[in-house]
Amino acid sequence: MRAELSKAYDPSEVEARLYAWWEHRQLFDADTTNEGEPFAVMLPLPNVTGSLHLGHALDHSIQDAVIRRARMMGYNALWQPGTDHAGIATQNVVERELAKEGLSRHDLGREAFVERVWQWREASGETILRQMRRLGASCDWRRSVFTLDDHYVEAVRLTFCTLYEQGLIYRGYRLINWCPRDMSAISDIEVDHTEERGELVFIRYPAADGGDGVVVATTRAETMLGDTAVAVHPDDERYRHLVGSTVVLPLLDREIPVIADDHVDPAFGTGAVKVTPAHDPNDYEIGRRHDLETIDVMTDEARININGGPYAGLDRFEARERVKADLDQRGLLVRVEERTHSVGHCSRCHTVVEPRLSDQWFVAVRPLAERAAQAVRDGRTNFVPARNAKGFLDWLDNLHDWCISRQLWWGHRIPAWYTEDGEILVLREDPTPEEVEARGLRQDPDVLDTWFSSALWPFTTLGWPEQTPDLQTWYPTSVLVTGYDINTFWVSRMMMAGLHLLDEVPFHTVLNHGLVRDRNGKKMSKSFGNVIDPLDLIDEYGADALRYALLRAAAPGNDVPLAEEWVKGARHFANKLWNAGRFVLSQLPVDSDLSVDVDGLELQPEDRWILSRLEAARAAADEAYACYDMARAAQTLYHFMWDEFCDWYLELVKQRDDTAMTSVLVTVLDVGLRLLHPIMPFVTEELWRTLHGGGEVTLVRAQWPQAAPQRRDTAAEAQLEALIQAVTALRRFRADHGLQPAARVDVLAVPLDGRRDVLEAGVDAISRLTGVGSWRFIDRADDVDAHPVGKVVTASAELFVPLAGLVDLDEERGRLERELAKAAAEVKRAEAKLSNEGFVAKAPTDVVQAEREKVADWRDAIEKLQAQLDELA
RNA sequence: GGGCGAUUAGCUCAGGGGGAGAGCGCUUCCUUGACACGGAAGAGGCCAGAGGUUCAAAUCCUCUAUCGCCCACCA
């Protein structure tokens, strides 16, 4: 027995029940012993601090569609979930919690603070994974991994040690990006640059011998405190006489040399530049080339330090103003120009970043980046869309060494110890207390960049460094789905780590999607107030509706605009499917046999038509899925199910009651639900299970529809198009004449060649769909015996409708005249084309022939319309 | 400064060398037995601009404009 379905689809009840059932049945669990080719998708590990936002909802909807289809296709499909400890982000969250209690992490001390973060994670850390279930995500939850799990920590440590031993990780005193609020180094890509208004300050540095010296220009006047040279271009005639001489650094009265360096642009500012090797990347390079002294003038908090003399203790921006004022007072501030320039901000907290010399750990990325780039160039890893590979390669080709140490407490501790005499020991195993005691060892206090550990995600989740069956089965993984904004942060690092450590790419395909934006294409952000919570949308419209609304716009690489009413529209589609399902179920005899082979039955033209259209939709949707074009798959299936199946086929067969019809209904619904399941898992599963009698059956592991080319039937498609045109034309006739719904029209039909059969077969349906009172076939237009008469010309027939008592004859004349004008315009257009000698000579013959036929057809139509008009006159 | 993308119906977007498409919105009509979360019929676009290639350009090429995004050591 099949269950009764409610009149309207109720997502909340269905979703909660089905998800619990799926999980209970362990339908998402992947096992190496399962049959099928391995297929793996790694969830882009969400931050443990995160809660589900629309960006996740898009990302997860795409992945779920990919993995569900793979599962149905018989792959041994694994979707690996987990969370990232997310160093700075999580530490900040817990520090804010502490601040409410009036405490800082320093009040607790390192050990207690880290313990506190763990407690926080236990309590509220993985909400996002729970929220993913609301969306229908079919991850193998048993396998969930956290990047600070013991095993993961060991893998990270092994990686660090290996790279160190290979000379690919080193400790260096270098210029890095320093965030004075987070009090940590950050890597280049964690710095966001914004254009800001600022000042270009011109300062005179007098010559040591009492001469005028030079004027330099700077946007950061306070950095002059750390200047150790002035540089000019070697070919600059204006300054050639000064090269090698000495000028006096104002305010601190330090003598510094004037040097010549190619880097200086003579056209910028005065053509002379102050050189601060400790606080500017360019100056740092100049300093290295000329062996200049480096003077760090700032503290960790970005205040001026002791090297800044009288300015020590001032915040850098206060110092900037004071320096300018003091220079002005001494007559050394030549002028100040307004200027917009690019300022780097910490991507995490937006504090202005300070370039600063510091002892940090670095990865020598060159050899790693080359392998990653080569893998993309070889096609071992492909980007979808392909254009995204270019930016990725450009970035890899110009990569600087990666600063991986962070001055934080939450994260993977760097396994390095320092002896009292400064020797560095990088150890695979912690030293014993005795060793620590004996050599006075002190562990490096820093932790690793979060991305260093997430670089290992595709294989450490599978058991690496052990050669586990999981690793052997699913590595390399299949598709990595992520926003293009993460390609540099994460994708590149996984590529480098995977190729270096396992000698294989971590994934064959990188599927990029865009950002979710609001209806106006604006980025969603709290400050704009246009953020929508996906859970609210799910509550209101259902998970399937949200998924459909996101995926129908998710062409690879493109941003996805979303507005609430679009989700609402998607809910209508879910409801449409639901009711189509209800209708099909209502037509089935109780306990009917669903295994009837529809292709072996005696089928009506509309049956062959819808099966042909089904096969066309299947092929198109499947191809779209295969290219990861979820938007095209979604829209193809929407149109098939709604416009063709519901609007035409269901309407056409309502009066029928035969096995062919019920079998076709079941077949189309069954296949349609399978095809839509990756996009709308809940409503499809509920209907499909009901259709198949419930119990243990599930669409989650049902077979993906196979190609059925024998169902393509162009003759049936042409026939049904003719019928549809007849219906549409009669409906339009009624609308044009403002006929009441109850008014019946009588039809005299002259079928065109080869169309009589389909019209005869469809008379009942046409009549029902267009309010026909009586229908009679006649052989020739001359046989029409009722006058005046209106005529409807279609591709399958000329239909005559006696007008007496039905319509206003003046209006009918007007209508005919409009149609005549339209037909004349068509003839004119086609004839113009045909009168072009080039067209006739060079265009393909079938194109020319088609154009000639159009002219003939429209001429014919004009003739007949004119006859009509004459009759009414 | 370099790169990439976009510019098509009121809005958001597909399409792509031979008669302009979808969803939503809008207009009119319809509570017809799956669905008013529905049905039917419509209105609405010189496909950003200028050149070029072609028998034929919304579509290919070049340039321009505007917008967006990435990258860059723009003192």
mmCIF file of C-alpha atoms in Angstrom, chain A residues 405-720:
data_model
loop_
_atom_site.group_PDB
_atom_site.id
_atom_site.type_symbol
_atom_site.label_atom_id
_atom_site.label_comp_id
_atom_site.label_asym_id
_atom_site.label_seq_id
_atom_site.Cartn_x
_atom_site.Cartn_y
_atom_site.Cartn_z
ATOM 1 C CA SER A 405 55.138 30.877 12.272
ATOM 2 C CA ARG A 406 52.480 32.662 14.283
ATOM 3 C CA GLN A 407 52.907 34.214 17.692
ATOM 4 C CA LEU A 408 49.768 32.569 19.019
ATOM 5 C CA TRP A 409 48.921 29.932 21.548
ATOM 6 C CA TRP A 410 46.204 28.029 19.719
ATOM 7 C CA GLY A 411 47.524 25.776 17.009
ATOM 8 C CA HIS A 412 50.185 23.287 16.045
ATOM 9 C CA ARG A 413 53.261 23.998 18.157
ATOM 10 C CA ILE A 414 56.450 24.297 16.188
ATOM 11 C CA PRO A 415 58.649 21.277 17.084
ATOM 12 C CA ALA A 416 61.823 23.303 17.488
ATOM 13 C CA TRP A 417 63.966 23.720 20.585
ATOM 14 C CA TYR A 418 66.782 26.146 21.272
ATOM 15 C CA THR A 419 69.839 25.351 23.294
ATOM 16 C CA GLU A 420 71.307 27.954 25.585
ATOM 17 C CA ASP A 421 73.967 28.724 23.041
ATOM 18 C CA GLY A 422 71.445 29.294 20.288
ATOM 19 C CA GLU A 423 71.543 25.995 18.449
ATOM 20 C CA ILE A 424 68.234 24.983 16.831
ATOM 21 C CA LEU A 425 66.940 21.443 17.214
ATOM 22 C CA VAL A 426 63.943 20.362 15.159
ATOM 23 C CA LEU A 427 62.767 17.115 16.708
ATOM 24 C CA ARG A 428 60.360 14.420 15.566
ATOM 25 C CA GLU A 429 59.907 13.364 19.199
ATOM 26 C CA ASP A 430 59.714 15.628 22.211
ATOM 27 C CA PRO A 431 62.960 15.716 24.179
ATOM 28 C CA THR A 432 62.898 13.953 27.559
ATOM 29 C CA PRO A 433 62.886 16.104 30.690
ATOM 30 C CA GLU A 434 66.440 14.969 31.244
ATOM 31 C CA GLU A 435 67.519 16.242 27.855
ATOM 32 C CA VAL A 436 65.735 19.502 28.430
ATOM 33 C CA GLU A 437 67.496 19.840 31.736
ATOM 34 C CA ALA A 438 70.902 18.796 30.455
ATOM 35 C CA ARG A 439 71.034 21.148 27.476
ATOM 36 C CA GLY A 440 68.817 23.890 28.810
ATOM 37 C CA LEU A 441 66.343 23.397 25.982
ATOM 38 C CA ARG A 442 63.585 25.889 25.417
ATOM 39 C CA GLN A 443 60.776 25.128 22.922
ATOM 40 C CA ASP A 444 59.894 27.634 20.281
ATOM 41 C CA PRO A 445 56.744 29.305 21.610
ATOM 42 C CA ASP A 446 55.137 29.794 18.209
ATOM 43 C CA VAL A 447 52.463 27.823 16.410
ATOM 44 C CA LEU A 448 52.003 27.185 12.708
ATOM 45 C CA ASP A 449 49.880 29.073 10.217
ATOM 46 C CA THR A 450 46.497 27.368 10.063
ATOM 47 C CA TRP A 451 46.949 26.842 6.338
ATOM 48 C CA PHE A 452 50.074 24.791 6.965
ATOM 49 C CA SER A 453 47.954 22.136 8.616
ATOM 50 C CA SER A 454 44.989 22.405 6.260
ATOM 51 C CA ALA A 455 47.426 21.825 3.397
ATOM 52 C CA LEU A 456 47.539 18.208 4.567
ATOM 53 C CA TRP A 457 43.752 17.777 4.625
ATOM 54 C CA PRO A 458 43.239 15.556 1.551
ATOM 55 C CA PHE A 459 45.526 12.804 2.835
ATOM 56 C CA THR A 460 45.848 13.192 6.584
ATOM 57 C CA THR A 461 42.089 12.699 6.880
ATOM 58 C CA LEU A 462 42.637 9.359 5.139
ATOM 59 C CA GLY A 463 45.299 8.237 7.577
ATOM 60 C CA TRP A 464 48.547 9.596 6.159
ATOM 61 C CA PRO A 465 51.406 9.160 6.985
ATOM 62 C CA GLU A 466 50.310 5.565 7.433
ATOM 63 C CA GLN A 467 49.569 3.768 4.181
ATOM 64 C CA THR A 468 46.025 2.971 5.215
ATOM 65 C CA PRO A 469 43.451 1.272 2.999
ATOM 66 C CA ASP A 470 41.522 4.558 3.072
ATOM 67 C CA LEU A 471 44.496 6.436 1.707
ATOM 68 C CA GLN A 472 45.165 3.828 -0.930
ATOM 69 C CA THR A 473 41.515 3.806 -1.939
ATOM 70 C CA TRP A 474 40.641 7.487 -2.100
ATOM 71 C CA TYR A 475 43.869 9.358 -2.723
ATOM 72 C CA PRO A 476 44.166 11.195 -5.024
ATOM 73 C CA THR A 477 40.678 12.529 -4.434
ATOM 74 C CA SER A 478 38.291 13.384 -7.219
ATOM 75 C CA VAL A 479 36.899 16.883 -7.013
ATOM 76 C CA LEU A 480 37.781 19.739 -4.740
ATOM 77 C CA VAL A 481 34.908 22.202 -4.550
ATOM 78 C CA THR A 482 35.689 25.667 -3.285
ATOM 79 C CA GLY A 483 35.266 29.355 -3.918
ATOM 80 C CA TYR A 484 37.851 30.928 -6.186
ATOM 81 C CA ASP A 485 38.855 33.184 -3.318
ATOM 82 C CA ILE A 486 40.467 30.206 -1.570
ATOM 83 C CA ASN A 487 42.596 29.005 -4.475
ATOM 84 C CA THR A 488 45.728 30.718 -3.224
ATOM 85 C CA PHE A 489 45.208 30.188 0.493
ATOM 86 C CA TRP A 490 44.333 26.541 0.389
ATOM 87 C CA VAL A 491 44.247 24.868 -3.014
ATOM 88 C CA SER A 492 47.825 25.894 -3.768
ATOM 89 C CA ARG A 493 49.080 24.620 -0.428
ATOM 90 C CA MET A 494 47.306 21.287 -0.815
ATOM 91 C CA MET A 495 48.822 20.925 -4.271
ATOM 92 C CA MET A 496 52.285 21.669 -2.978
ATOM 93 C CA ALA A 497 51.972 19.382 0.045
ATOM 94 C CA GLY A 498 50.326 16.518 -1.818
ATOM 95 C CA LEU A 499 52.852 16.495 -4.630
ATOM 96 C CA HIS A 500 55.819 16.812 -2.313
ATOM 97 C CA LEU A 501 54.788 14.349 0.365
ATOM 98 C CA LEU A 502 52.839 11.774 -1.632
ATOM 99 C CA ASP A 503 54.149 12.447 -5.100
ATOM 100 C CA GLU A 504 50.619 12.753 -6.446
ATOM 101 C CA VAL A 505 48.172 15.579 -6.951
ATOM 102 C CA PRO A 506 45.594 15.756 -4.153
ATOM 103 C CA PHE A 507 42.644 16.034 -6.561
ATOM 104 C CA HIS A 508 42.035 15.792 -10.277
ATOM 105 C CA THR A 509 39.590 18.647 -10.516
ATOM 106 C CA VAL A 510 39.230 21.967 -8.756
ATOM 107 C CA LEU A 511 35.648 23.113 -9.120
ATOM 108 C CA ASN A 512 35.427 26.794 -8.368
ATOM 109 C CA HIS A 513 32.242 28.580 -7.514
ATOM 110 C CA GLY A 514 31.727 32.235 -6.741
ATOM 111 C CA LEU A 515 30.427 34.206 -3.843
ATOM 112 C CA VAL A 516 26.795 34.392 -2.843
ATOM 113 C CA ARG A 517 25.609 37.935 -3.354
ATOM 114 C CA ASP A 518 22.353 39.733 -2.761
ATOM 115 C CA ARG A 519 19.779 40.433 -5.440
ATOM 116 C CA ASN A 520 21.720 43.471 -6.624
ATOM 117 C CA GLY A 521 24.949 41.590 -6.939
ATOM 118 C CA LYS A 522 26.279 43.161 -3.774
ATOM 119 C CA LYS A 523 28.429 41.153 -1.449
ATOM 120 C CA MET A 524 26.583 40.085 1.653
ATOM 121 C CA SER A 525 28.075 41.597 4.752
ATOM 122 C CA LYS A 526 26.962 42.562 8.172
ATOM 123 C CA SER A 527 27.812 46.199 7.561
ATOM 124 C CA PHE A 528 25.500 46.358 4.529
ATOM 125 C CA GLY A 529 22.802 44.632 6.565
ATOM 126 C CA ASN A 530 21.959 42.362 3.639
ATOM 127 C CA VAL A 531 22.995 39.068 5.188
ATOM 128 C CA ILE A 532 20.482 36.249 4.974
ATOM 129 C CA ASP A 533 20.723 33.287 7.329
ATOM 130 C CA PRO A 534 20.415 30.023 5.398
ATOM 131 C CA LEU A 535 18.797 28.333 8.381
ATOM 132 C CA ASP A 536 15.994 30.891 8.322
ATOM 133 C CA LEU A 537 15.474 30.141 4.653
ATOM 134 C CA ILE A 538 15.404 26.414 5.325
ATOM 135 C CA ASP A 539 12.885 26.908 8.111
ATOM 136 C CA GLU A 540 10.681 28.989 5.875
ATOM 137 C CA TYR A 541 10.994 27.288 2.496
ATOM 138 C CA GLY A 542 12.758 23.998 2.986
ATOM 139 C CA ALA A 543 16.268 22.782 2.296
ATOM 140 C CA ASP A 544 15.425 21.648 -1.235
ATOM 141 C CA ALA A 545 14.180 25.106 -2.112
ATOM 142 C CA LEU A 546 17.352 26.752 -0.838
ATOM 143 C CA ARG A 547 19.514 24.228 -2.634
ATOM 144 C CA TYR A 548 17.638 24.645 -5.876
ATOM 145 C CA ALA A 549 17.731 28.438 -5.643
ATOM 146 C CA LEU A 550 21.491 28.368 -5.131
ATOM 147 C CA LEU A 551 22.288 25.716 -7.703
ATOM 148 C CA ARG A 552 20.090 27.069 -10.464
ATOM 149 C CA ALA A 553 22.451 30.051 -10.567
ATOM 150 C CA ALA A 554 25.672 28.178 -9.859
ATOM 151 C CA ALA A 555 27.381 28.072 -13.226
ATOM 152 C CA PRO A 556 31.020 27.145 -12.531
ATOM 153 C CA GLY A 557 33.079 30.098 -11.392
ATOM 154 C CA ASN A 558 30.200 32.548 -11.315
ATOM 155 C CA ASP A 559 28.949 34.497 -8.356
ATOM 156 C CA VAL A 560 25.465 33.556 -7.226
ATOM 157 C CA PRO A 561 22.922 36.246 -6.477
ATOM 158 C CA LEU A 562 20.206 35.216 -4.075
ATOM 159 C CA ALA A 563 17.040 36.881 -2.876
ATOM 160 C CA GLU A 564 14.419 35.446 -0.628
ATOM 161 C CA GLU A 565 11.698 35.394 -3.262
ATOM 162 C CA TRP A 566 13.886 33.232 -5.473
ATOM 163 C CA VAL A 567 13.989 30.659 -2.734
ATOM 164 C CA LYS A 568 10.255 31.039 -2.493
ATOM 165 C CA GLY A 569 9.986 30.338 -6.198
ATOM 166 C CA ALA A 570 12.075 27.223 -5.743
ATOM 167 C CA ARG A 571 9.694 26.044 -3.044
ATOM 168 C CA HIS A 572 6.928 26.294 -5.624
ATOM 169 C CA PHE A 573 8.886 23.902 -7.764
ATOM 170 C CA ALA A 574 9.209 21.432 -4.892
ATOM 171 C CA ASN A 575 5.494 21.707 -4.370
ATOM 172 C CA LYS A 576 4.889 21.207 -8.081
ATOM 173 C CA LEU A 577 6.884 18.003 -8.020
ATOM 174 C CA TRP A 578 4.999 16.943 -4.950
ATOM 175 C CA ASN A 579 1.660 17.386 -6.605
ATOM 176 C CA ALA A 580 2.774 15.784 -9.818
ATOM 177 C CA GLY A 581 3.746 12.857 -7.641
ATOM 178 C CA ARG A 582 0.378 12.875 -5.946
ATOM 179 C CA PHE A 583 -1.331 12.815 -9.294
ATOM 180 C CA VAL A 584 0.730 9.932 -10.573
ATOM 181 C CA LEU A 585 0.059 7.991 -7.392
ATOM 182 C CA SER A 586 -3.659 8.676 -7.704
ATOM 183 C CA GLN A 587 -3.670 7.120 -11.137
ATOM 184 C CA LEU A 588 -2.032 3.904 -10.054
ATOM 185 C CA PRO A 589 -4.077 0.872 -9.131
ATOM 186 C CA VAL A 590 -3.345 -0.193 -5.583
ATOM 187 C CA ASP A 591 -0.220 -2.347 -5.407
ATOM 188 C CA SER A 592 0.308 -2.048 -9.132
ATOM 189 C CA ASP A 593 3.400 -3.564 -10.624
ATOM 190 C CA LEU A 594 5.972 -0.852 -11.228
ATOM 191 C CA SER A 595 8.333 -3.119 -13.060
ATOM 192 C CA VAL A 596 6.375 -3.038 -16.316
ATOM 193 C CA ASP A 597 8.749 -2.398 -19.197
ATOM 194 C CA VAL A 598 7.352 0.770 -20.656
ATOM 195 C CA ASP A 599 9.325 0.412 -23.840
ATOM 196 C CA GLY A 600 7.549 -2.830 -24.653
ATOM 197 C CA LEU A 601 4.007 -1.464 -24.420
ATOM 198 C CA GLU A 602 1.590 -0.204 -27.049
ATOM 199 C CA LEU A 603 2.125 3.531 -26.660
ATOM 200 C CA GLN A 604 0.110 6.552 -27.722
ATOM 201 C CA PRO A 605 1.854 9.429 -29.513
ATOM 202 C CA GLU A 606 1.953 11.535 -26.339
ATOM 203 C CA ASP A 607 3.539 8.613 -24.503
ATOM 204 C CA ARG A 608 6.285 8.305 -27.064
ATOM 205 C CA TRP A 609 6.662 12.077 -27.019
ATOM 206 C CA ILE A 610 7.149 12.424 -23.267
ATOM 207 C CA LEU A 611 9.523 9.461 -23.183
ATOM 208 C CA SER A 612 11.510 11.064 -25.964
ATOM 209 C CA ARG A 613 11.576 14.360 -24.120
ATOM 210 C CA LEU A 614 12.541 12.549 -20.936
ATOM 211 C CA GLU A 615 15.511 11.003 -22.669
ATOM 212 C CA ALA A 616 16.512 14.375 -24.094
ATOM 213 C CA ALA A 617 16.299 15.952 -20.638
ATOM 214 C CA ARG A 618 18.200 13.062 -19.098
ATOM 215 C CA ALA A 619 21.013 13.407 -21.613
ATOM 216 C CA ALA A 620 21.206 17.184 -21.242
ATOM 217 C CA ALA A 621 21.073 17.122 -17.465
ATOM 218 C CA ASP A 622 23.585 14.323 -17.214
ATOM 219 C CA GLU A 623 26.010 16.130 -19.457
ATOM 220 C CA ALA A 624 25.594 19.281 -17.390
ATOM 221 C CA TYR A 625 26.225 17.368 -14.192
ATOM 222 C CA ALA A 626 29.299 15.791 -15.728
ATOM 223 C CA CYS A 627 30.684 19.272 -16.410
ATOM 224 C CA TYR A 628 29.696 20.321 -12.901
ATOM 225 C CA ASP A 629 27.299 22.841 -14.396
ATOM 226 C CA MET A 630 24.675 22.521 -11.713
ATOM 227 C CA ALA A 631 22.832 25.557 -13.032
ATOM 228 C CA ARG A 632 22.197 23.963 -16.376
ATOM 229 C CA ALA A 633 21.268 20.624 -14.862
ATOM 230 C CA ALA A 634 18.817 22.290 -12.493
ATOM 231 C CA GLN A 635 17.167 24.394 -15.167
ATOM 232 C CA THR A 636 16.950 21.564 -17.683
ATOM 233 C CA LEU A 637 15.151 19.348 -15.208
ATOM 234 C CA TYR A 638 12.914 22.166 -14.022
ATOM 235 C CA HIS A 639 11.686 22.816 -17.532
ATOM 236 C CA PHE A 640 11.200 19.211 -18.332
ATOM 237 C CA MET A 641 9.277 18.388 -15.184
ATOM 238 C CA TRP A 642 7.197 21.533 -15.135
ATOM 239 C CA ASP A 643 6.636 22.655 -18.711
ATOM 240 C CA GLU A 644 6.599 19.326 -20.479
ATOM 241 C CA PHE A 645 5.602 16.708 -17.961
ATOM 242 C CA CYS A 646 3.139 18.668 -15.800
ATOM 243 C CA ASP A 647 1.772 21.240 -18.202
ATOM 244 C CA TRP A 648 1.340 18.983 -21.195
ATOM 245 C CA TYR A 649 1.674 15.317 -20.555
ATOM 246 C CA LEU A 650 -0.363 15.195 -17.351
ATOM 247 C CA GLU A 651 -3.064 17.345 -18.921
ATOM 248 C CA LEU A 652 -3.159 15.223 -22.046
ATOM 249 C CA VAL A 653 -3.589 11.905 -20.271
ATOM 250 C CA LYS A 654 -6.046 12.897 -17.571
ATOM 251 C CA GLN A 655 -8.917 11.157 -19.311
ATOM 252 C CA ARG A 656 -6.973 8.037 -20.055
ATOM 253 C CA ASP A 657 -6.985 4.893 -18.007
ATOM 254 C CA ASP A 658 -4.668 2.295 -19.431
ATOM 255 C CA THR A 659 -1.523 0.456 -18.536
ATOM 256 C CA ALA A 660 0.618 2.324 -21.032
ATOM 257 C CA MET A 661 -0.322 5.618 -19.448
ATOM 258 C CA THR A 662 0.301 4.547 -15.882
ATOM 259 C CA SER A 663 3.565 2.932 -16.862
ATOM 260 C CA VAL A 664 4.697 6.080 -18.614
ATOM 261 C CA LEU A 665 3.667 8.200 -15.654
ATOM 262 C CA VAL A 666 5.642 5.998 -13.308
ATOM 263 C CA THR A 667 8.655 5.887 -15.594
ATOM 264 C CA VAL A 668 8.854 9.617 -16.102
ATOM 265 C CA LEU A 669 8.342 10.374 -12.434
ATOM 266 C CA ASP A 670 10.813 7.726 -11.383
ATOM 267 C CA VAL A 671 13.566 8.871 -13.727
ATOM 268 C CA GLY A 672 12.840 12.544 -13.082
ATOM 269 C CA LEU A 673 13.145 12.050 -9.343
ATOM 270 C CA ARG A 674 16.420 10.188 -9.735
ATOM 271 C CA LEU A 675 17.830 12.969 -11.886
ATOM 272 C CA LEU A 676 16.725 15.653 -9.463
ATOM 273 C CA HIS A 677 17.807 13.878 -6.323
ATOM 274 C CA PRO A 678 21.330 15.354 -6.219
ATOM 275 C CA ILE A 679 19.806 18.835 -6.232
ATOM 276 C CA MET A 680 16.654 18.289 -4.176
ATOM 277 C CA PRO A 681 17.294 15.200 -2.079
ATOM 278 C CA PHE A 682 14.380 15.420 0.327
ATOM 279 C CA VAL A 683 11.286 15.874 -1.789
ATOM 280 C CA THR A 684 12.588 13.419 -4.359
ATOM 281 C CA GLU A 685 13.330 10.775 -1.744
ATOM 282 C CA GLU A 686 9.947 11.161 -0.100
ATOM 283 C CA LEU A 687 8.077 10.824 -3.373
ATOM 284 C CA TRP A 688 10.251 8.059 -4.683
ATOM 285 C CA ARG A 689 9.939 6.005 -1.543
ATOM 286 C CA THR A 690 6.193 6.464 -1.607
ATOM 287 C CA LEU A 691 6.078 5.475 -5.249
ATOM 288 C CA HIS A 692 8.064 2.350 -4.529
ATOM 289 C CA GLY A 693 6.048 1.341 -1.523
ATOM 290 C CA GLY A 694 8.295 2.655 1.257
ATOM 291 C CA GLY A 695 10.003 0.193 3.520
ATOM 292 C CA GLU A 696 13.741 0.050 3.115
ATOM 293 C CA VAL A 697 13.981 1.417 -0.421
ATOM 294 C CA THR A 698 15.943 4.615 -0.830
ATOM 295 C CA LEU A 699 16.821 6.926 -3.648
ATOM 296 C CA VAL A 700 20.143 7.674 -1.983
ATOM 297 C CA ARG A 701 21.557 4.457 -3.352
ATOM 298 C CA ALA A 702 19.207 3.961 -6.288
ATOM 299 C CA GLN A 703 20.759 3.556 -9.695
ATOM 300 C CA TRP A 704 21.497 6.623 -11.769
ATOM 301 C CA PRO A 705 19.399 6.657 -14.965
ATOM 302 C CA GLN A 706 21.103 5.016 -17.904
ATOM 303 C CA ALA A 707 21.015 6.333 -21.428
ATOM 304 C CA ALA A 708 17.949 5.113 -23.319
ATOM 305 C CA PRO A 709 18.547 6.351 -26.881
ATOM 306 C CA GLN A 710 15.800 4.091 -28.249
ATOM 307 C CA ARG A 711 13.295 6.439 -26.613
ATOM 308 C CA ARG A 712 14.256 9.353 -28.788
ATOM 309 C CA ASP A 713 11.423 9.640 -31.276
ATOM 310 C CA THR A 714 11.571 12.674 -33.518
ATOM 311 C CA ALA A 715 8.380 11.695 -35.314
ATOM 312 C CA ALA A 716 6.466 11.636 -32.039
ATOM 313 C CA GLU A 717 8.011 14.946 -31.051
ATOM 314 C CA ALA A 718 6.911 16.514 -34.327
ATOM 315 C CA GLN A 719 3.418 15.099 -33.910
ATOM 316 C CA LEU A 720 3.006 16.399 -30.421
#
